[in-house]
XYZ file of C-alpha atoms in Angstrom:
744
model
C 30.249 46.719 -4.460
C 28.890 47.813 -1.093
C 27.106 50.855 -2.514
C 25.250 48.782 -5.129
C 24.148 46.285 -2.488
C 22.918 49.115 -0.231
C 20.906 50.723 -3.026
C 19.316 47.429 -4.068
C 18.348 46.569 -0.516
C 16.813 50.018 -0.009
C 14.307 49.424 -2.838
C 10.770 49.513 -1.430
C 9.041 47.636 -4.239
C 9.984 44.898 -6.641
C 9.530 47.263 -9.569
C 11.971 49.710 -8.019
C 14.452 46.879 -7.487
C 14.148 45.817 -11.131
C 14.872 49.366 -12.234
C 18.035 49.502 -10.122
C 19.178 46.108 -11.429
C 18.609 47.145 -15.055
C 20.676 50.294 -14.536
C 23.509 48.356 -12.877
C 23.485 45.689 -15.626
C 23.775 48.433 -18.255
C 26.827 49.845 -16.452
C 28.357 46.361 -16.201
C 27.885 45.789 -19.937
C 29.612 49.097 -20.618
C 32.549 48.080 -18.424
C 32.872 44.763 -20.304
C 32.970 46.594 -23.665
C 35.780 48.887 -22.578
C 38.255 46.026 -22.553
C 41.117 45.644 -20.084
C 40.683 48.613 -17.782
C 41.314 46.849 -14.480
C 37.638 46.908 -13.496
C 36.492 43.794 -15.260
C 36.777 41.502 -12.224
C 34.965 44.073 -10.104
C 32.139 44.307 -12.642
C 31.854 40.510 -12.890
C 31.654 40.276 -9.093
C 28.717 42.691 -9.148
C 27.079 40.655 -11.902
C 27.428 37.500 -9.806
C 25.541 39.227 -6.997
C 22.813 40.147 -9.478
C 22.733 36.475 -10.535
C 22.316 35.425 -6.912
C 19.242 37.648 -6.706
C 17.682 35.671 -9.575
C 18.156 38.107 -12.450
C 19.612 37.168 -15.873
C 23.408 37.268 -16.003
C 24.198 35.137 -19.056
C 25.918 38.028 -20.830
C 28.809 37.608 -18.378
C 29.755 34.100 -19.561
C 32.384 35.221 -22.081
C 33.850 37.583 -19.537
C 34.413 34.576 -17.276
C 36.384 32.885 -20.058
C 38.566 35.992 -20.497
C 39.263 36.358 -16.788
C 40.195 32.668 -16.424
C 42.854 33.170 -19.120
C 44.238 36.211 -17.271
C 47.668 35.816 -15.613
C 46.493 37.771 -12.553
C 45.307 35.623 -9.651
C 42.656 38.138 -8.532
C 41.021 38.088 -11.977
C 41.483 34.338 -12.400
C 39.746 33.707 -9.060
C 36.656 35.760 -10.042
C 36.673 34.158 -13.496
C 36.614 30.624 -12.083
C 33.916 31.596 -9.577
C 31.834 33.047 -12.398
C 32.335 29.889 -14.477
C 31.061 27.699 -11.637
C 27.991 29.924 -11.233
C 27.145 30.933 -14.811
C 28.400 27.976 -16.872
C 27.441 24.318 -16.991
C 28.233 21.419 -19.263
C 25.363 22.345 -21.592
C 26.875 25.736 -22.413
C 29.215 25.905 -25.407
C 31.311 28.486 -23.581
C 32.329 25.783 -21.080
C 34.434 24.084 -23.778
C 36.458 27.263 -24.215
C 37.953 27.017 -20.734
C 39.211 23.432 -21.108
C 42.668 24.540 -22.289
C 42.922 27.179 -19.546
C 42.072 24.581 -16.886
C 44.675 22.198 -18.279
C 47.340 24.899 -18.138
C 46.374 25.919 -14.616
C 46.535 22.309 -13.400
C 50.288 22.512 -14.090
C 50.683 25.984 -12.576
C 53.411 26.528 -10.027
C 50.962 28.011 -7.516
C 48.903 25.540 -5.545
C 46.108 28.082 -5.267
C 45.774 28.401 -9.033
C 45.770 24.604 -9.301
C 43.098 24.525 -6.627
C 40.893 26.927 -8.628
C 41.133 24.701 -11.707
C 40.403 21.536 -9.716
C 37.355 23.023 -7.995
C 35.917 24.259 -11.293
C 36.393 20.921 -13.042
C 34.821 19.039 -10.115
C 31.880 21.463 -10.114
C 30.874 21.804 -13.786
C 33.149 19.593 -15.859
C 31.390 17.943 -18.788
C 32.106 14.414 -19.996
C 34.331 15.787 -22.784
C 36.329 17.897 -20.348
C 36.690 14.920 -17.987
C 38.072 12.717 -20.758
C 40.571 15.387 -21.789
C 41.762 16.221 -18.271
C 41.586 12.817 -16.525
C 45.347 12.107 -16.999
C 46.190 15.434 -15.350
C 43.982 14.578 -12.356
C 45.584 11.140 -12.000
C 48.990 12.818 -11.984
C 47.965 15.207 -9.216
C 46.753 12.265 -7.083
C 50.415 11.306 -6.732
C 51.527 14.820 -5.828
C 53.271 15.436 -2.552
C 51.105 18.428 -1.646
C 48.168 17.318 0.555
C 46.253 20.498 -0.274
C 46.237 19.514 -3.953
C 45.704 15.803 -3.285
C 42.394 16.242 -1.442
C 40.969 18.426 -4.238
C 42.271 16.084 -6.942
C 40.606 13.158 -5.139
C 37.187 14.809 -5.185
C 37.741 15.817 -8.801
C 38.436 12.150 -9.618
C 35.116 11.219 -7.993
C 33.338 13.664 -10.332
C 35.122 12.202 -13.359
C 34.110 8.640 -12.429
C 30.477 9.699 -12.085
C 30.578 11.429 -15.474
C 32.650 8.838 -17.325
C 32.498 5.472 -15.481
C 34.853 3.787 -17.944
C 37.691 5.997 -16.648
C 37.467 4.356 -13.201
C 40.351 1.968 -13.943
C 42.647 4.962 -14.389
C 42.320 5.935 -10.714
C 42.242 2.472 -9.111
C 46.016 2.127 -8.482
C 46.345 5.592 -6.949
C 43.244 5.260 -4.754
C 44.671 2.427 -2.619
C 47.865 4.365 -1.866
C 45.873 7.366 -0.585
C 44.736 5.359 2.470
C 48.211 5.750 3.955
C 47.797 9.536 4.143
C 47.480 11.152 7.564
C 45.782 14.318 6.375
C 42.079 14.339 7.166
C 41.009 15.848 3.843
C 43.052 13.419 1.754
C 41.943 10.392 3.773
C 38.302 11.437 3.628
C 38.557 11.961 -0.134
C 40.305 8.600 -0.573
C 37.470 6.738 1.212
C 34.882 8.514 -0.963
C 36.891 7.692 -4.099
C 37.236 4.002 -3.223
C 33.517 3.813 -2.419
C 32.721 5.302 -5.826
C 35.072 2.865 -7.560
C 33.491 -0.145 -5.820
C 29.959 0.976 -6.686
C 30.705 1.671 -10.350
C 33.033 -1.262 -10.941
C 32.290 -4.390 -8.863
C 35.408 -6.022 -10.331
C 37.494 -3.825 -8.034
C 35.880 -5.238 -4.873
C 38.378 -8.069 -4.503
C 41.248 -5.632 -4.858
C 39.967 -3.212 -2.243
C 38.896 -5.958 0.177
C 42.605 -6.365 0.807
C 42.491 -2.892 2.336
C 39.894 -3.869 4.976
C 42.528 -4.349 7.747
C 43.914 -0.908 6.933
C 40.451 0.649 7.111
C 39.817 -1.144 10.396
C 42.995 0.301 11.888
C 42.068 3.810 10.777
C 38.627 3.408 12.312
C 40.024 2.079 15.569
C 42.311 5.089 15.772
C 39.287 7.375 15.423
C 37.318 5.518 18.106
C 40.048 5.125 20.735
C 42.032 8.326 20.348
C 41.754 11.887 19.109
C 42.989 11.249 15.609
C 42.264 14.808 14.479
C 41.296 17.152 17.347
C 40.311 19.962 14.977
C 37.623 17.695 13.515
C 36.171 16.670 16.872
C 32.373 17.183 16.999
C 30.629 17.043 20.399
C 33.215 14.639 21.732
C 33.089 12.349 18.668
C 36.379 12.198 16.793
C 35.884 13.026 13.114
C 32.324 11.606 12.782
C 32.182 12.421 9.054
C 35.211 10.248 8.342
C 33.824 7.490 10.589
C 30.555 7.440 8.683
C 32.377 7.276 5.339
C 34.551 4.384 6.497
C 31.571 2.463 7.845
C 29.764 2.836 4.518
C 32.799 1.544 2.658
C 33.141 -1.394 5.060
C 29.486 -2.228 4.447
C 30.141 -2.497 0.707
C 33.306 -4.533 1.125
C 31.813 -6.926 3.687
C 28.594 -7.636 1.814
C 28.344 -11.391 1.042
C 32.007 -11.910 1.937
C 32.857 -13.918 5.057
C 36.538 -13.021 5.163
C 35.993 -9.278 5.038
C 33.071 -9.535 7.473
C 35.146 -11.452 10.014
C 37.876 -8.825 9.800
C 35.497 -6.036 10.802
C 33.267 -7.784 13.398
C 35.402 -6.768 16.380
C 35.630 -3.200 15.169
C 31.870 -2.903 14.751
C 31.316 -4.273 18.249
C 33.810 -1.731 19.593
C 32.131 1.171 17.797
C 28.666 0.057 18.888
C 29.797 -0.224 22.507
C 31.994 2.866 22.921
C 30.176 5.514 20.874
C 28.095 7.989 22.866
C 24.524 8.054 21.525
C 23.448 11.092 23.532
C 24.826 13.428 20.847
C 23.609 13.722 17.280
C 27.071 12.998 15.875
C 27.304 9.809 17.926
C 23.832 8.733 16.816
C 24.850 9.180 13.185
C 27.867 6.930 13.694
C 25.794 4.310 15.510
C 23.164 4.402 12.806
C 25.760 3.631 10.122
C 27.157 0.935 12.391
C 23.749 -0.753 12.609
C 23.320 -0.637 8.829
C 26.751 -2.162 8.349
C 26.096 -4.925 10.883
C 22.838 -5.828 9.165
C 24.297 -5.824 5.659
C 27.442 -7.906 6.161
C 27.782 -11.524 7.289
C 28.027 -10.518 10.924
C 27.763 -12.696 14.004
C 24.382 -13.263 15.637
C 25.496 -11.572 18.858
C 26.443 -8.493 16.886
C 22.993 -8.356 15.338
C 21.407 -8.516 18.780
C 23.591 -5.579 19.766
C 22.340 -3.689 16.713
C 18.714 -4.303 17.732
C 19.494 -3.007 21.220
C 20.898 0.170 19.687
C 17.673 0.643 17.785
C 15.787 0.180 21.034
C 17.746 3.056 22.564
C 17.018 5.167 19.506
C 13.298 4.635 19.954
C 13.501 5.968 23.495
C 15.368 9.071 22.372
C 13.488 12.364 22.623
C 15.045 13.656 19.396
C 12.506 13.178 16.594
C 15.216 13.215 13.916
C 16.832 10.164 15.481
C 13.553 8.230 15.508
C 12.701 9.161 11.915
C 15.908 8.451 10.091
C 14.999 6.971 6.716
C 13.243 4.025 5.148
C 15.752 1.339 6.104
C 15.941 2.577 9.679
C 12.143 2.562 9.845
C 12.145 -1.023 8.549
C 14.173 -2.237 11.482
C 12.194 -0.037 13.855
C 9.035 -1.691 12.559
C 10.252 -5.127 13.576
C 11.309 -3.729 16.916
C 7.896 -2.185 17.462
C 6.120 -5.421 16.675
C 8.472 -7.697 18.626
C 9.753 -5.780 21.635
C 8.362 -2.293 22.167
C 4.961 -1.438 23.646
C 3.260 0.094 20.604
C 1.520 3.456 20.767
C 1.306 6.790 19.042
C 2.185 8.186 15.682
C 5.406 6.244 15.195
C 3.749 2.905 15.788
C 1.156 3.773 13.147
C 3.908 4.616 10.680
C 5.729 1.406 11.565
C 2.530 -0.556 10.958
C 2.064 1.048 7.531
C 5.626 0.160 6.608
C 5.199 -3.432 7.811
C 2.098 -3.883 5.682
C 3.893 -2.402 2.682
C 6.727 -4.917 3.117
C 4.438 -7.962 2.919
C 4.986 -10.057 -0.207
C 4.312 -13.560 -1.467
C 7.755 -14.596 -0.217
C 7.403 -13.440 3.399
C 3.622 -13.615 3.870
C 3.751 -16.394 6.492
C 6.460 -14.861 8.682
C 5.159 -11.297 8.390
C 1.584 -12.370 9.082
C 2.720 -14.188 12.206
C 4.245 -10.982 13.563
C 1.228 -8.890 12.524
C -1.145 -11.226 14.341
C 1.009 -11.014 17.470
C 0.947 -7.252 17.157
C -2.842 -7.252 16.750
C -3.282 -8.931 20.120
C -1.454 -6.103 21.931
C -1.898 -3.041 19.718
C -3.768 0.034 21.016
C -7.474 0.272 20.167
C -6.982 3.151 17.729
C -4.777 0.963 15.517
C -6.887 -2.184 15.472
C -9.069 -1.179 12.550
C -6.015 -0.241 10.473
C -4.286 -3.482 11.418
C -7.236 -5.741 10.601
C -7.800 -4.059 7.237
C -4.137 -4.414 6.355
C -4.095 -8.078 7.380
C -7.194 -8.852 5.315
C -5.788 -7.106 2.229
C -2.431 -8.866 2.538
C -4.066 -12.270 3.139
C -6.348 -11.907 0.133
C -3.477 -10.827 -2.099
C -0.755 -13.270 -1.057
C -2.468 -16.198 0.720
C -0.549 -19.427 0.004
C -3.687 -21.575 0.404
C -7.397 -21.236 1.126
C -7.077 -22.994 4.471
C -4.354 -20.584 5.544
C -6.518 -17.697 4.337
C -9.541 -18.892 6.310
C -7.472 -19.558 9.444
C -5.945 -16.080 9.273
C -9.303 -14.325 9.003
C -10.785 -16.443 11.797
C -7.811 -15.555 13.997
C -8.444 -11.869 13.374
C -12.181 -12.229 14.065
C -11.407 -14.037 17.308
C -8.899 -11.396 18.409
C -10.475 -8.176 17.149
C -13.836 -9.009 15.633
C -15.351 -5.728 16.697
C -12.849 -3.706 14.675
C -13.282 -5.264 11.238
C -15.035 -3.697 8.272
C -18.666 -4.475 7.455
C -17.814 -6.390 4.292
C -15.614 -8.873 6.189
C -18.511 -11.244 6.931
C -19.787 -11.597 3.331
C -16.222 -11.813 2.055
C -15.392 -14.667 4.410
C -18.652 -16.438 3.575
C -17.802 -16.187 -0.104
C -14.337 -17.608 0.583
C -15.786 -20.517 2.566
C -18.305 -21.407 -0.131
C -15.583 -21.610 -2.777
C -13.453 -23.944 -0.614
C -15.740 -26.959 -0.806
C -13.027 -29.311 0.418
C -12.770 -27.293 3.658
C -16.460 -27.108 4.591
C -16.170 -29.825 7.227
C -12.979 -28.313 8.668
C -14.465 -24.807 8.759
C -17.768 -25.717 10.393
C -16.012 -27.682 13.154
C -13.608 -24.845 13.842
C -16.333 -22.203 13.855
C -18.553 -24.268 16.150
C -15.714 -24.477 18.673
C -15.233 -20.714 18.458
C -18.986 -20.089 18.868
C -19.264 -22.217 21.984
C -16.197 -20.572 23.487
C -17.113 -16.908 22.931
C -20.114 -15.109 21.434
C -18.903 -11.566 22.071
C -17.221 -11.141 18.682
C -20.241 -10.427 16.493
C -18.690 -10.913 13.017
C -17.271 -14.270 14.115
C -20.647 -15.320 15.515
C -22.395 -14.305 12.280
C -20.047 -16.380 10.129
C -20.290 -19.306 12.566
C -24.101 -19.229 12.499
C -24.155 -19.073 8.721
C -21.702 -21.956 8.437
C -23.640 -24.107 10.927
C -26.833 -23.438 9.025
C -25.265 -24.416 5.718
C -23.079 -27.334 6.785
C -24.693 -28.466 10.032
C -25.048 -31.992 8.673
C -21.248 -32.204 8.348
C -20.918 -31.043 11.942
C -23.354 -33.644 13.252
C -21.592 -36.492 11.436
C -18.613 -36.087 13.760
C -16.135 -36.946 11.025
C -13.398 -34.675 9.730
C -9.966 -35.486 8.347
C -8.437 -32.001 8.593
C -9.197 -31.431 12.286
C -10.206 -33.446 15.319
C -13.991 -33.590 14.964
C -16.367 -32.272 17.593
C -18.821 -34.861 18.891
C -22.075 -32.932 19.215
C -25.761 -33.729 19.186
C -28.633 -31.913 17.552
C -29.583 -30.439 20.917
C -26.035 -29.119 21.427
C -26.134 -27.246 18.143
C -29.593 -25.807 18.768
C -28.576 -24.806 22.297
C -25.656 -22.853 20.881
C -27.885 -21.030 18.386
C -30.515 -20.291 21.033
C -27.791 -18.833 23.237
C -26.938 -16.408 20.445
C -30.602 -15.518 19.925
C -31.142 -14.794 23.615
C -27.834 -13.089 24.411
C -27.865 -9.346 25.149
C -24.535 -9.117 23.303
C -26.073 -10.197 19.998
C -26.938 -7.454 17.552
C -30.123 -7.634 15.452
C -28.063 -8.712 12.455
C -26.465 -11.514 14.472
C -29.858 -12.730 15.674
C -30.977 -12.780 12.052
C -28.059 -15.053 11.165
C -28.852 -17.314 14.114
C -32.569 -17.550 13.272
C -31.828 -18.342 9.630
C -29.295 -20.998 10.675
C -31.867 -22.538 13.002
C -34.399 -22.634 10.193
C -31.946 -24.217 7.778
C -31.166 -26.953 10.281
C -34.792 -28.078 9.984
C -33.812 -29.824 6.753
C -30.510 -31.172 8.082
C -31.633 -32.842 11.309
C -34.316 -35.431 11.992
C -35.329 -35.445 15.675
C -35.725 -31.784 16.628
C -37.822 -30.235 13.880
C -40.604 -29.445 16.353
C -38.139 -27.597 18.560
C -37.018 -25.531 15.597
C -40.655 -24.762 14.723
C -41.177 -23.590 18.302
C -38.097 -21.350 18.253
C -39.134 -19.753 14.985
C -42.700 -19.122 16.123
C -41.493 -17.281 19.240
C -39.849 -14.589 17.154
C -42.975 -14.029 15.067
C -43.902 -11.338 17.604
C -40.375 -9.984 18.164
C -40.076 -6.219 18.638
C -37.348 -6.115 16.001
C -39.190 -5.824 12.689
C -36.493 -7.504 10.605
C -36.370 -10.521 12.906
C -40.166 -10.597 13.106
C -40.489 -10.597 9.331
C -38.018 -13.455 8.995
C -39.855 -15.493 11.613
C -43.246 -14.921 9.966
C -41.908 -15.991 6.585
C -40.216 -19.058 8.056
C -43.458 -19.987 9.807
C -45.138 -19.790 6.420
C -42.627 -22.310 5.106
C -43.509 -24.650 7.962
C -47.238 -24.370 7.369
C -48.500 -23.303 3.981
C -45.400 -24.183 1.947
C -43.939 -27.062 3.924
C -43.685 -29.175 0.785
C -41.208 -26.586 -0.587
C -39.160 -26.149 2.580
C -36.451 -28.661 1.661
C -35.877 -27.022 -1.723
C -35.946 -23.458 -0.377
C -33.547 -24.272 2.473
C -31.069 -26.175 0.312
C -27.390 -25.272 0.554
C -26.336 -22.014 -0.982
C -24.598 -22.382 -4.340
C -21.030 -21.182 -4.739
C -21.116 -17.399 -4.852
C -19.225 -15.704 -7.627
C -17.091 -12.956 -6.150
C -17.805 -10.684 -9.110
C -21.521 -11.383 -9.306
C -23.941 -8.432 -9.119
C -24.548 -7.313 -5.577
C -21.314 -8.859 -4.262
C -18.585 -6.249 -4.412
C -16.186 -7.691 -1.840
C -15.430 -4.200 -0.689
C -14.896 -2.891 -4.202
C -16.908 0.294 -4.632
C -15.572 1.179 -8.009
C -18.817 0.179 -9.644
C -17.030 -1.373 -12.596
C -19.137 -3.880 -14.508
C -17.163 -7.011 -15.236
C -17.865 -9.378 -18.086
C -18.998 -12.880 -17.088
C -16.459 -15.641 -17.392
C -17.542 -17.812 -20.316
C -15.557 -20.743 -18.931
C -17.795 -20.967 -15.862
C -21.186 -22.691 -16.092
C -24.119 -20.340 -16.147
C -26.457 -20.505 -13.130
C -29.503 -22.667 -13.645
C -32.518 -20.516 -14.438
C -35.437 -20.983 -12.128
C -37.844 -23.301 -13.827
C -41.582 -23.882 -13.559
C -43.103 -26.061 -10.892
C -45.812 -28.607 -11.553
C -48.293 -30.209 -9.175
C -51.385 -32.261 -9.960
C -53.758 -29.618 -8.599
C -51.823 -26.452 -8.043
C -48.324 -25.358 -7.239
C -47.298 -22.051 -5.727
C -43.774 -20.694 -5.916
C -43.473 -18.365 -2.957
C -40.795 -15.971 -4.021
C -39.436 -14.801 -0.718
C -35.927 -15.831 -1.785
C -34.727 -15.174 1.732
C -32.447 -18.126 2.155
C -30.844 -18.244 -1.246
C -31.263 -20.538 -4.186
C -31.062 -24.262 -4.570
C -28.442 -26.482 -6.038
C -31.176 -28.677 -7.560
C -32.807 -27.161 -10.629
C -36.566 -27.077 -10.617
C -38.243 -29.186 -13.284
C -39.890 -27.282 -16.114
C -43.477 -27.838 -17.141
C -45.287 -26.584 -20.212
C -47.906 -24.958 -18.034
C -46.795 -21.576 -16.665
C -47.136 -22.109 -12.936
C -44.331 -20.018 -11.460
C -42.199 -17.362 -13.036
C -39.455 -15.526 -11.156
C -37.436 -12.850 -12.894
C -34.581 -10.753 -11.601
C -33.578 -7.318 -12.832
C -30.143 -6.060 -11.814
C -29.268 -2.425 -11.131
C -27.733 -1.739 -14.524
C -30.483 -3.612 -16.371
C -33.238 -1.797 -14.498
C -31.758 1.597 -15.279
C -31.498 0.614 -18.927
C -35.070 -0.648 -18.975
C -36.386 2.589 -17.534
C -34.701 4.690 -20.159
C -37.709 4.925 -22.469
C -41.476 5.109 -22.346
C -42.191 2.072 -24.526
C -42.806 -1.238 -22.700
C -39.673 -3.358 -22.580
C -39.808 -7.168 -22.223
C -38.026 -8.418 -19.107
C -39.210 -12.038 -19.142
C -40.834 -14.318 -21.682
C -41.130 -18.076 -21.302
C -43.754 -20.785 -21.816
C -46.283 -18.272 -23.033
C -46.039 -15.897 -20.059
C -44.637 -12.496 -20.952
C -43.721 -9.681 -18.544
C -42.981 -6.163 -19.716
C -41.863 -3.095 -17.803
C -42.758 0.469 -18.710
C -41.394 3.657 -17.120
C -44.191 6.132 -16.343
C -42.178 8.669 -14.336
C -38.532 9.067 -13.391
C -36.771 11.687 -11.221
C -33.484 11.684 -9.333
C -35.069 10.045 -6.291
C -38.255 8.391 -7.567
C -39.171 5.930 -10.299
C -42.703 4.867 -11.217
C -43.008 1.805 -13.446
C -45.860 -0.349 -14.710
C -45.455 -4.106 -15.023
C -47.571 -5.719 -17.757
C -48.298 -9.448 -17.884
C -49.742 -11.237 -20.891
C -50.578 -14.879 -21.689
C -50.207 -16.516 -25.126
C -51.062 -20.067 -23.999
C -54.380 -21.852 -24.515
C -55.327 -21.715 -20.812
C -56.054 -18.780 -18.544
C -53.524 -18.022 -15.820
C -55.285 -17.488 -12.510
C -54.195 -16.246 -9.071
C -51.446 -14.196 -10.705
C -49.411 -12.463 -7.969
C -46.446 -10.165 -8.496
C -43.923 -9.266 -5.782
C -40.768 -7.121 -5.697
C -37.745 -6.892 -3.413
C -35.432 -3.887 -3.089
C -32.633 -2.831 -0.678
C -33.584 -1.417 2.701
C -32.491 2.071 1.650
C -35.186 2.104 -1.064
C -38.882 2.545 -0.266
C -41.190 0.292 -2.284
C -44.904 0.929 -2.898
C -46.898 -1.543 -4.980
C -50.293 -0.373 -6.231
C -53.221 -2.768 -6.511
C -53.051 -4.904 -9.680
C -55.706 -4.634 -12.386
C -56.629 -8.265 -11.758
C -55.282 -11.724 -10.982
C -56.374 -13.599 -14.109
C -54.465 -13.318 -17.407
C -56.709 -14.455 -20.305
C -55.378 -17.024 -22.780
C -54.431 -16.306 -26.401
C -53.271 -12.784 -25.509
C -56.840 -11.535 -25.173
C -56.069 -9.476 -22.081
C -53.386 -8.172 -19.735
C -52.773 -7.681 -16.040
C -50.987 -4.471 -15.029
C -49.550 -3.297 -11.727
C -47.845 0.004 -10.869
C -44.738 0.055 -8.677
C -43.253 3.209 -7.111
C -39.603 3.154 -6.006
C -38.462 6.005 -3.751
C -34.655 6.256 -3.536
C -33.814 9.285 -1.307
C -30.160 8.261 -0.854
C -29.617 7.801 -4.600
C -28.155 4.355 -3.943
C -27.662 1.705 -6.599
C -31.024 0.182 -7.486
C -30.989 -3.621 -7.736
C -34.535 -4.943 -7.911
C -35.921 -8.491 -7.789
C -39.342 -9.036 -9.415
C -41.055 -12.304 -8.618
C -44.435 -13.718 -9.475
C -46.598 -16.694 -8.581
C -49.586 -18.051 -10.431
C -51.830 -20.992 -11.143
C -52.660 -22.431 -14.510
C -55.770 -24.239 -15.723
């Protein structure tokens, strides 16, 4: 009703519109109650408009049922339209129209039959489909093309609702391919596709129709099969796409069917104009079909070339088709196209997502090739993705190490900070590859020192396994024949290079120091190198050099033990997160041997355990002695926080008569003040007691003067020392407490 529409549209507010709608709905209800007065269809039409505006119209459902049963076409048309809009298979009222639809399917008028077919295809429930399936199969054999095309689509709906009824339509579906009418032929291809997808047993039967489908497709490509369906110069692109999809299903894993369609696919790929959207759609389906069937290698190359043209197209919709298209575009980006921009980033993300244990070697090969040519803004993303994929799917430790070293050599400046400790941890766990790794890293170090992460790992590895390098023997790789001077020259080059960062120089200095226990003829040279950096302007490097000089002089007898090889690092040990910032505390593995606890040193006169702990622990456990001469103790972040929870002193270490307790005196969000209390229950006094602490660089440490350096025997006295920890960044608080002492 034009007047009703005008009044509703003239409403200025939503409240005014609701008032108009309520008034109109009341009038419509009154018209429905008056019975057959000739206005029912008009009232239902108005109600359908109200429904389109989003207002309730459920009270018109029964009126739809009455109008469908009417003998008048005008009322029947509105009734079926109302049923499609107001009813669905969940409504009980939908069952009431089943008999009316069945009667109308046999009506003499094709238009009434069409109304019944459209309604069944739109909202037919499973029960209705079972009851009316024989009628639909009968109409598939009708001579009227107008009815056939609607019956075909109705059959598709029935198969989707009741798959077991598919066999009923199989014989009729094949005969529909001989139709010349566009609508019937299009519906037949859709029906056969649905049958093949729901019932694979029918594939062999419909593969016999491949030559017929090929002929239909050739007619579309070479001539104007249906001029009224021509779109931008492409003859019936919708039918072409449907046929190509069906051919893809029929040719999958079948050589005979694939051979029958190879020539056609080549013809379509060659003759279809890709400058128009319709042509691009056809070519896209052609590429998918070529890739999914057992096609010839030349045809696949042609498909890749088509994708290359797509990537150069200015239409964004063509370049961003869907997931499968992006998959092929990814390979094209990595293999052929110069990568840049947003699309290359998306292609990279998709490539990384496709990596699995099955294809890790082949995909990693392409990713490494891509890394060597990718734009700078994508290098960080690429290296992170490669590292994650290698750690998750690496087939062997050697392959894993080689992959990371390749990345460090190619793009070492774009890797994350945790890459170096992660690789070091991986190398330490691969004991059988230590010789191979140190030889390979030495070669890389001599060749190029510009990639700082690579240089850091190389220096660490030379410091740890320099003796293996100097032996000149290695089964996994051709060994490098080097002398002690060659190795020290390489490390000095790193120390003196302007390209070396302070952290890299620290690695090189530590490696040089560690070599003092692995070589025999150049210890004096190492001592000279270390002493030079005792006055270095960089405080970190200066501190290392001073401490190493102390090992050469005052504690030379301990140097071999302190500079021993690092033990195998547990990836889940405290302080080693491997990039995991979740902070989750993991339970220790009971199957693994516990680390040897630092023991007590004994010497005839005195023995000092300098607790710098700069170069790691030792593989050789220190021998215990009843006399408490050296006592290190470590408190982790979680333990320290637990210990500081109360005011009462809490024991943190107790062995051989020496007891250490920690007491929290003050605690705020950024500052902790604790008192360490040492007591002695042995028969001898402990003299020269010295307590030290180590914390991360982000935490400021202040140690007050101790109350003394002698702990009386028999628990007759204590030594206390106050420690203040200032943590402005609120970082995790691992703390290492170490002590040294003499016993009499």
